[in-house]
Amino acid sequence: MPGWLPRAMVLALALYACFRLGSWAFDQLIGLLTNVLIAFFLALAIEPAVGRMSARGMRRGLATFLVFIGLMIFSAGFVVLLGSMLAGQIVDMVDDFPKYIDSVINWVNHTFHTELSRVEVQDSLLHSDWLQKYVQNSASGVLDISTTVLGGLFRLLTIFLFSFYFAADGPRLRRALCSVLPPARQTEVLRAWEIAVDKTGGYLYSRGLMALISGAAHYILLVALGVPYAPALAVWVGLVSQFIPTIGTYLAGALPMLIAFTVDPWYALWVLGFVVVYQQFENYVLQPKLTARTVDIHPAVAFGSVIAGTALLGAVGALIAIPAVATLQAFLAAYVKRYDVTDDPRVHGGPRPRRGESALSRIRRALGGPGRTDP
């Protein structure tokens, strides 16, 4: 046996053990790393506001605290307003539920020539096996729902704490990072940080603008249908559909459909159709154009980055994919050498320049007819 073989085997086993240990640690810490990533982008989003307040003489920690307090007050007020509105509408809908059942049964009887009655439908529903199983599963799942809610609150608190530290100690964090790098690398890190703040701000600006457009469009629809609480519902649709990725559209459209159902069940279908059509318009027309202007990336790149982010990190990846790709693109653009573009017409979408004698002239000359030589 060669003398180096035992050492190579030990080294290979040690590398494999380190790989397994690192893989296990990454699987255990993936939740924490995702929260830190979200907190970092949230800190980048509030960095301009904190920086302006700090430049006017306010302590950075106090400025960060005031920004977070403003966000929390706005969020809490919005949730309380919608919660009170939703509670009142649910009470009204429960009181009017027999009337809705009667209208549906009358429509079924008139359309399909049946003789159903509300009493028979209620008895069949109350004594059905699937309803009893659903009630049993709901009772046993109360603990799971409570655990999920507590876990979500803890995750939200973790994100806010990390984002507060990132924003309040931003200069100290940059100094600590630059202290272990040579001067040339320090300049690159600071420039990358500045680009990240600019692109994240542009992304949030585009989201806010799309929320405004979405809210205005849905407000016009709800007013035309005579749905109550149209302003609050429009704000709900605009904010939730833009700032909650993946499921935000469904959450945003469910509440207006529910309120519209209390006015007229057919209005809920109108709201559903409008939400679906507007979502397609936003995904393929509005969002790519606004993202290209505010974040300065191609619409196809923006669309692909969202798909890739969703595949990698789910809803979190969809939310931070565009600012991350825009930051990377702007940072790498400084290292790509560019040249002057030639005046070839093909660059501008023109026809290919013809050289020498054309094929048609050569065929005519071969057949003995008059030919033409292209310049």
CSV table of C-alpha atoms in Angstrom, one decimal:
chain,number,residue,atom,x,y,z
A,1,MET,CA,0.0,0.0,0.0
A,2,PRO,CA,1.4,3.4,-0.9
A,3,GLY,CA,2.2,5.6,2.0
A,4,TRP,CA,-0.1,8.4,0.8
A,5,LEU,CA,-3.2,6.2,0.4
A,6,PRO,CA,-4.2,6.1,4.2
A,7,ARG,CA,-3.8,9.9,4.5
A,8,ALA,CA,-5.9,10.4,1.3
A,9,MET,CA,-8.6,8.1,2.7
A,10,VAL,CA,-8.7,9.9,6.1
A,11,LEU,CA,-8.8,13.3,4.3
A,12,ALA,CA,-11.7,12.1,2.0
A,13,LEU,CA,-13.6,10.8,5.1
A,14,ALA,CA,-13.0,14.1,6.9
A,15,LEU,CA,-14.2,16.1,3.9
A,16,TYR,CA,-17.3,14.0,3.6
A,17,ALA,CA,-18.0,14.4,7.3
A,18,CYS,CA,-17.7,18.1,7.0
A,19,PHE,CA,-20.0,18.2,4.0
A,20,ARG,CA,-22.6,16.2,5.9
A,21,LEU,CA,-22.3,18.4,9.0
A,22,GLY,CA,-22.6,21.5,6.9
A,23,SER,CA,-25.6,20.2,5.0
A,24,TRP,CA,-27.3,19.3,8.3
A,25,ALA,CA,-26.5,22.7,9.8
A,26,PHE,CA,-27.8,24.5,6.7
A,27,ASP,CA,-31.1,22.5,6.8
A,28,GLN,CA,-31.5,23.4,10.5
A,29,LEU,CA,-30.8,27.1,9.9
A,30,ILE,CA,-32.6,27.7,6.6
A,31,GLY,CA,-35.5,29.3,8.4
A,32,LEU,CA,-33.2,31.7,10.3
A,33,LEU,CA,-31.2,32.5,7.2
A,34,THR,CA,-34.4,33.3,5.3
A,35,ASN,CA,-35.6,35.6,8.1
A,36,VAL,CA,-32.2,37.4,8.1
A,37,LEU,CA,-32.4,37.9,4.3
A,38,ILE,CA,-35.9,39.4,4.6
A,39,ALA,CA,-34.7,41.6,7.4
A,40,PHE,CA,-31.8,42.8,5.4
A,41,PHE,CA,-33.9,43.9,2.5
A,42,LEU,CA,-36.4,45.5,4.8
A,43,ALA,CA,-33.5,47.5,6.3
A,44,LEU,CA,-32.4,48.5,2.9
A,45,ALA,CA,-36.0,49.7,2.1
A,46,ILE,CA,-36.1,52.0,5.2
A,47,GLU,CA,-32.5,53.2,4.8
A,48,PRO,CA,-33.3,56.4,2.8
A,49,ALA,CA,-35.8,57.6,5.5
A,50,VAL,CA,-33.5,56.7,8.3
A,51,GLY,CA,-30.6,58.4,6.6
A,52,ARG,CA,-32.5,61.6,6.0
A,53,MET,CA,-33.6,61.8,9.6
A,54,SER,CA,-30.1,61.0,10.8
A,55,ALA,CA,-28.6,63.7,8.6
A,56,ARG,CA,-30.7,66.3,10.3
A,57,GLY,CA,-29.1,65.6,13.7
A,58,MET,CA,-31.3,62.8,15.0
A,59,ARG,CA,-29.7,59.7,16.5
A,60,ARG,CA,-29.8,56.8,14.1
A,61,GLY,CA,-31.3,54.4,16.6
A,62,LEU,CA,-34.1,56.9,17.4
A,63,ALA,CA,-34.8,57.5,13.7
A,64,THR,CA,-35.0,53.8,13.0
A,65,PHE,CA,-37.4,53.4,16.0
A,66,LEU,CA,-39.7,56.2,14.8
A,67,VAL,CA,-39.8,54.7,11.3
A,68,PHE,CA,-40.8,51.3,12.6
A,69,ILE,CA,-43.3,52.8,15.0
A,70,GLY,CA,-44.9,54.6,12.0
A,71,LEU,CA,-45.1,51.4,10.0
A,72,MET,CA,-46.6,49.5,13.0
A,73,ILE,CA,-49.2,52.2,13.6
A,74,PHE,CA,-50.2,52.3,10.0
A,75,SER,CA,-50.4,48.5,9.8
A,76,ALA,CA,-52.4,48.1,13.1
A,77,GLY,CA,-54.8,50.9,12.1
A,78,PHE,CA,-55.4,49.3,8.7
A,79,VAL,CA,-56.0,45.8,10.3
A,80,VAL,CA,-58.4,47.2,12.9
A,81,LEU,CA,-60.4,49.1,10.3
A,82,LEU,CA,-60.7,46.1,8.1
A,83,GLY,CA,-61.4,43.8,11.0
A,84,SER,CA,-64.3,45.9,12.3
A,85,MET,CA,-65.7,46.2,8.8
A,86,LEU,CA,-65.4,42.4,8.2
A,87,ALA,CA,-67.0,41.5,11.5
A,88,GLY,CA,-70.0,43.7,10.8
A,89,GLN,CA,-70.4,42.3,7.3
A,90,ILE,CA,-70.1,38.7,8.6
A,91,VAL,CA,-72.9,39.3,11.1
A,92,ASP,CA,-75.1,40.8,8.4
A,93,MET,CA,-74.3,37.9,6.1
A,94,VAL,CA,-75.2,35.3,8.8
A,95,ASP,CA,-78.5,37.1,9.4
A,96,ASP,CA,-79.3,37.1,5.7
A,97,PHE,CA,-78.1,33.6,5.0
A,98,PRO,CA,-81.5,32.0,4.9
A,99,LYS,CA,-82.5,34.6,2.3
A,100,TYR,CA,-79.5,33.7,0.1
A,101,ILE,CA,-80.4,30.0,0.4
A,102,ASP,CA,-84.0,30.7,-0.7
A,103,SER,CA,-82.8,32.7,-3.7
A,104,VAL,CA,-80.4,30.0,-4.8
A,105,ILE,CA,-83.0,27.3,-4.3
A,106,ASN,CA,-85.6,29.3,-6.3
A,107,TRP,CA,-83.1,29.7,-9.1
A,108,VAL,CA,-82.4,26.0,-9.1
A,109,ASN,CA,-86.1,25.1,-9.1
A,110,HIS,CA,-86.8,27.5,-11.9
A,111,THR,CA,-83.9,26.5,-14.0
A,112,PHE,CA,-83.9,22.7,-13.6
A,113,HIS,CA,-87.6,22.3,-12.8
A,114,THR,CA,-87.0,20.7,-9.4
A,115,GLU,CA,-89.0,21.0,-6.1
A,116,LEU,CA,-86.3,21.6,-3.5
A,117,SER,CA,-87.1,23.3,-0.2
A,118,ARG,CA,-84.8,25.1,2.3
A,119,VAL,CA,-85.8,22.8,5.1
A,120,GLU,CA,-84.8,19.7,3.2
A,121,VAL,CA,-81.5,21.2,2.1
A,122,GLN,CA,-80.7,22.2,5.7
A,123,ASP,CA,-81.6,18.8,7.1
A,124,SER,CA,-79.4,17.0,4.5
A,125,LEU,CA,-76.5,19.3,5.2
A,126,LEU,CA,-76.7,19.1,9.0
A,127,HIS,CA,-77.0,15.3,9.0
A,128,SER,CA,-74.3,14.7,6.3
A,129,ASP,CA,-71.2,12.7,7.1
A,130,TRP,CA,-68.8,15.1,5.5
A,131,LEU,CA,-70.0,18.0,7.8
A,132,GLN,CA,-69.6,15.9,10.9
A,133,LYS,CA,-66.1,14.9,9.8
A,134,TYR,CA,-65.2,18.5,9.0
A,135,VAL,CA,-66.4,19.7,12.5
A,136,GLN,CA,-64.3,16.9,14.1
A,137,ASN,CA,-61.2,17.8,12.1
A,138,SER,CA,-61.7,21.5,12.8
A,139,ALA,CA,-61.9,20.8,16.5
A,140,SER,CA,-58.8,18.7,16.5
A,141,GLY,CA,-56.9,21.3,14.4
A,142,VAL,CA,-57.4,24.2,16.8
A,143,LEU,CA,-54.1,23.4,18.5
A,144,ASP,CA,-52.3,23.2,15.1
A,145,ILE,CA,-53.7,26.6,14.1
A,146,SER,CA,-52.7,28.2,17.4
A,147,THR,CA,-49.1,26.8,17.0
A,148,THR,CA,-48.9,28.2,13.4
A,149,VAL,CA,-50.1,31.6,14.6
A,150,LEU,CA,-47.6,31.7,17.4
A,151,GLY,CA,-44.8,30.6,15.1
A,152,GLY,CA,-45.7,33.3,12.6
A,153,LEU,CA,-45.7,36.0,15.3
A,154,PHE,CA,-42.3,34.8,16.5
A,155,ARG,CA,-40.9,34.9,13.0
A,156,LEU,CA,-42.3,38.4,12.4
A,157,LEU,CA,-40.7,39.5,15.7
A,158,THR,CA,-37.4,38.0,14.6
A,159,ILE,CA,-37.5,39.8,11.2
A,160,PHE,CA,-38.3,43.2,12.9
A,161,LEU,CA,-35.5,42.8,15.4
A,162,PHE,CA,-32.9,41.9,12.7
A,163,SER,CA,-34.1,44.7,10.4
A,164,PHE,CA,-33.9,47.2,13.3
A,165,TYR,CA,-30.3,46.2,14.0
A,166,PHE,CA,-29.4,46.3,10.4
A,167,ALA,CA,-30.9,49.8,9.9
A,168,ALA,CA,-29.8,51.3,13.2
A,169,ASP,CA,-26.2,49.9,13.1
A,170,GLY,CA,-25.8,50.3,9.3
A,171,PRO,CA,-22.7,52.5,9.4
A,172,ARG,CA,-21.1,50.3,12.1
A,173,LEU,CA,-21.9,47.2,10.1
A,174,ARG,CA,-20.3,48.7,7.0
A,175,ARG,CA,-17.2,49.8,8.9
A,176,ALA,CA,-16.9,46.3,10.4
A,177,LEU,CA,-17.2,44.7,7.0
A,178,CYS,CA,-14.7,47.2,5.4
A,179,SER,CA,-12.2,46.7,8.2
A,180,VAL,CA,-11.3,43.2,7.0
A,181,LEU,CA,-11.0,44.2,3.3
A,182,PRO,CA,-8.3,46.0,1.3
A,183,PRO,CA,-9.1,49.6,0.2
A,184,ALA,CA,-10.0,48.6,-3.3
A,185,ARG,CA,-12.5,46.0,-2.1
A,186,GLN,CA,-13.9,48.5,0.4
A,187,THR,CA,-14.9,50.8,-2.4
A,188,GLU,CA,-16.6,48.0,-4.2
A,189,VAL,CA,-18.5,46.9,-1.1
A,190,LEU,CA,-19.7,50.5,-0.4
A,191,ARG,CA,-20.8,50.9,-4.0
A,192,ALA,CA,-22.7,47.6,-3.9
A,193,TRP,CA,-24.4,48.7,-0.7
A,194,GLU,CA,-25.5,52.0,-2.3
A,195,ILE,CA,-26.8,50.2,-5.4
A,196,ALA,CA,-28.8,47.8,-3.2
A,197,VAL,CA,-30.4,50.7,-1.4
A,198,ASP,CA,-31.3,52.5,-4.6
A,199,LYS,CA,-32.7,49.4,-6.4
A,200,THR,CA,-34.7,48.3,-3.3
A,201,GLY,CA,-36.2,51.8,-3.0
A,202,GLY,CA,-37.1,51.7,-6.7
A,203,TYR,CA,-38.7,48.4,-6.4
A,204,LEU,CA,-40.8,49.5,-3.5
A,205,TYR,CA,-41.7,52.7,-5.4
A,206,SER,CA,-43.0,50.5,-8.3
A,207,ARG,CA,-44.9,48.3,-5.9
A,208,GLY,CA,-46.5,51.3,-4.3
A,209,LEU,CA,-47.5,52.7,-7.7
A,210,MET,CA,-49.0,49.4,-8.8
A,211,ALA,CA,-50.9,49.3,-5.5
A,212,LEU,CA,-52.3,52.8,-6.2
A,213,ILE,CA,-53.4,51.8,-9.8
A,214,SER,CA,-54.9,48.5,-8.6
A,215,GLY,CA,-56.8,50.2,-5.7
A,216,ALA,CA,-58.2,52.8,-8.1
A,217,ALA,CA,-59.3,50.3,-10.6
A,218,HIS,CA,-61.1,48.1,-8.0
A,219,TYR,CA,-62.6,51.2,-6.4
A,220,ILE,CA,-64.3,52.1,-9.6
A,221,LEU,CA,-65.7,48.6,-10.0
A,222,LEU,CA,-66.9,48.4,-6.4
A,223,VAL,CA,-68.6,51.9,-6.6
A,224,ALA,CA,-70.3,50.9,-9.9
A,225,LEU,CA,-71.7,47.7,-8.3
A,226,GLY,CA,-72.8,49.6,-5.2
A,227,VAL,CA,-70.6,47.5,-2.8
A,228,PRO,CA,-70.3,49.2,0.6
A,229,TYR,CA,-66.9,50.2,2.1
A,230,ALA,CA,-65.4,50.6,-1.4
A,231,PRO,CA,-62.5,52.9,-0.3
A,232,ALA,CA,-61.3,50.5,2.5
A,233,LEU,CA,-61.7,47.5,0.1
A,234,ALA,CA,-59.8,49.3,-2.6
A,235,VAL,CA,-56.9,50.0,-0.2
A,236,TRP,CA,-57.0,46.4,0.9
A,237,VAL,CA,-56.8,45.0,-2.6
A,238,GLY,CA,-54.0,47.4,-3.6
A,239,LEU,CA,-51.7,46.7,-0.6
A,240,VAL,CA,-52.3,43.0,-0.1
A,241,SER,CA,-52.0,42.1,-3.8
A,242,GLN,CA,-48.7,43.9,-4.2
A,243,PHE,CA,-46.9,43.3,-0.9
A,244,ILE,CA,-47.9,39.7,-0.1
A,245,PRO,CA,-46.3,37.5,-2.8
A,246,THR,CA,-47.9,34.4,-4.4
A,247,ILE,CA,-51.1,34.3,-2.3
A,248,GLY,CA,-51.6,38.0,-2.0
A,249,THR,CA,-53.8,38.2,-5.1
A,250,TYR,CA,-56.2,35.5,-3.8
A,251,LEU,CA,-56.4,37.1,-0.3
A,252,ALA,CA,-57.0,40.5,-1.9
A,253,GLY,CA,-59.8,39.3,-4.1
A,254,ALA,CA,-61.5,37.1,-1.5
A,255,LEU,CA,-62.6,40.0,0.8
A,256,PRO,CA,-64.3,42.2,-1.9
A,257,MET,CA,-66.0,39.0,-3.2
A,258,LEU,CA,-67.4,38.3,0.3
A,259,ILE,CA,-68.7,41.8,0.8
A,260,ALA,CA,-70.2,41.9,-2.8
A,261,PHE,CA,-71.9,38.6,-2.0
A,262,THR,CA,-73.8,40.3,0.8
A,263,VAL,CA,-75.2,42.8,-1.7
A,264,ASP,CA,-76.0,40.4,-4.6
A,265,PRO,CA,-74.5,36.9,-5.1
A,266,TRP,CA,-74.0,37.7,-8.8
A,267,TYR,CA,-71.9,40.7,-7.9
A,268,ALA,CA,-69.3,38.3,-6.4
A,269,LEU,CA,-68.9,36.7,-9.8
A,270,TRP,CA,-68.4,40.1,-11.4
A,271,VAL,CA,-65.7,40.9,-8.8
A,272,LEU,CA,-64.0,37.5,-9.4
A,273,GLY,CA,-64.0,38.0,-13.2
A,274,PHE,CA,-62.5,41.5,-12.8
A,275,VAL,CA,-59.8,40.3,-10.4
A,276,VAL,CA,-58.7,37.6,-12.8
A,277,VAL,CA,-58.7,39.9,-15.9
A,278,TYR,CA,-56.9,42.7,-14.0
A,279,GLN,CA,-54.3,40.3,-12.6
A,280,GLN,CA,-53.4,39.1,-16.2
A,281,PHE,CA,-53.1,42.8,-17.3
A,282,GLU,CA,-50.9,43.6,-14.4
A,283,ASN,CA,-48.6,40.6,-14.8
A,284,TYR,CA,-48.0,40.9,-18.5
A,285,VAL,CA,-48.4,44.6,-19.2
A,286,LEU,CA,-48.2,46.9,-16.2
A,287,GLN,CA,-45.7,45.2,-13.9
A,288,PRO,CA,-42.9,44.6,-16.5
A,289,LYS,CA,-43.1,48.2,-17.8
A,290,LEU,CA,-43.0,49.8,-14.3
A,291,THR,CA,-40.3,47.5,-13.1
A,292,ALA,CA,-38.2,48.3,-16.2
A,293,ARG,CA,-38.5,52.0,-15.5
A,294,THR,CA,-38.0,52.1,-11.7
A,295,VAL,CA,-35.6,49.2,-11.2
A,296,ASP,CA,-33.9,49.5,-14.7
A,297,ILE,CA,-34.1,45.8,-15.7
A,298,HIS,CA,-35.6,44.3,-18.8
A,299,PRO,CA,-39.2,43.1,-18.3
A,300,ALA,CA,-38.3,39.5,-19.4
A,301,VAL,CA,-35.5,39.5,-16.8
A,302,ALA,CA,-37.9,40.8,-14.1
A,303,PHE,CA,-40.4,38.0,-15.0
A,304,GLY,CA,-37.7,35.3,-15.0
A,305,SER,CA,-36.2,36.5,-11.7
A,306,VAL,CA,-39.6,36.2,-10.0
A,307,ILE,CA,-40.0,32.7,-11.3
A,308,ALA,CA,-36.5,31.7,-10.2
A,309,GLY,CA,-36.9,33.4,-6.8
A,310,THR,CA,-40.2,31.5,-6.2
A,311,ALA,CA,-38.6,28.2,-7.2
A,312,LEU,CA,-35.7,28.8,-4.8
A,313,LEU,CA,-37.2,30.4,-1.7
A,314,GLY,CA,-41.0,30.4,-2.4
A,315,ALA,CA,-42.9,33.5,-1.5
A,316,VAL,CA,-39.8,35.2,0.0
A,317,GLY,CA,-37.9,34.7,-3.2
A,318,ALA,CA,-40.7,36.2,-5.3
A,319,LEU,CA,-40.7,39.3,-3.1
A,320,ILE,CA,-36.9,40.0,-3.1
A,321,ALA,CA,-36.0,38.5,-6.5
A,322,ILE,CA,-36.3,41.7,-8.5
A,323,PRO,CA,-34.3,44.1,-6.2
A,324,ALA,CA,-31.6,41.4,-5.8
A,325,VAL,CA,-31.3,40.8,-9.6
A,326,ALA,CA,-31.3,44.6,-10.2
A,327,THR,CA,-28.6,45.1,-7.7
A,328,LEU,CA,-26.5,42.3,-9.1
A,329,GLN,CA,-27.0,43.6,-12.7
A,330,ALA,CA,-26.1,47.2,-11.8
A,331,PHE,CA,-23.0,46.0,-9.9
A,332,LEU,CA,-21.7,43.8,-12.6
A,333,ALA,CA,-22.3,46.4,-15.3
A,334,ALA,CA,-19.2,48.3,-14.2
A,335,TYR,CA,-17.0,45.3,-14.9
A,336,VAL,CA,-18.4,44.5,-18.4
A,337,LYS,CA,-16.3,46.1,-21.2
A,338,ARG,CA,-18.5,47.7,-23.9
A,339,TYR,CA,-17.6,48.6,-27.5
A,340,ASP,CA,-19.1,50.9,-30.1
A,341,VAL,CA,-21.8,49.3,-32.1
A,342,THR,CA,-21.3,49.0,-35.9
A,343,ASP,CA,-23.6,50.7,-38.3
A,344,ASP,CA,-24.7,47.5,-39.9
A,345,PRO,CA,-28.5,47.7,-40.6
A,346,ARG,CA,-29.1,44.3,-39.0
A,347,VAL,CA,-28.3,45.9,-35.6
A,348,HIS,CA,-31.4,48.1,-36.0
A,349,GLY,CA,-33.6,45.4,-37.4
A,350,GLY,CA,-33.0,46.3,-41.1
A,351,PRO,CA,-32.5,43.9,-44.0
A,352,ARG,CA,-29.3,42.0,-44.6
A,353,PRO,CA,-27.0,44.0,-47.0
A,354,ARG,CA,-26.6,42.4,-50.4
A,355,ARG,CA,-23.1,41.9,-51.7
A,356,GLY,CA,-22.2,41.4,-55.3
A,357,GLU,CA,-24.6,39.9,-57.9
A,358,SER,CA,-27.9,38.8,-56.5
A,359,ALA,CA,-29.1,35.2,-56.9
A,360,LEU,CA,-32.0,36.2,-59.3
A,361,SER,CA,-29.5,38.0,-61.6
A,362,ARG,CA,-27.2,35.0,-61.7
A,363,ILE,CA,-30.2,32.8,-62.6
A,364,ARG,CA,-31.3,35.2,-65.4
A,365,ARG,CA,-27.7,35.4,-66.7
A,366,ALA,CA,-27.4,31.6,-66.7
A,367,LEU,CA,-30.7,31.3,-68.7
A,368,GLY,CA,-29.4,33.9,-71.2
A,369,GLY,CA,-31.8,36.7,-70.2
A,370,PRO,CA,-31.0,40.2,-69.2
A,371,GLY,CA,-29.2,40.4,-65.9
A,372,ARG,CA,-28.7,43.0,-63.2
A,373,THR,CA,-25.7,43.5,-61.0
A,374,ASP,CA,-26.4,44.8,-57.5
A,375,PRO,CA,-24.1,47.6,-56.3
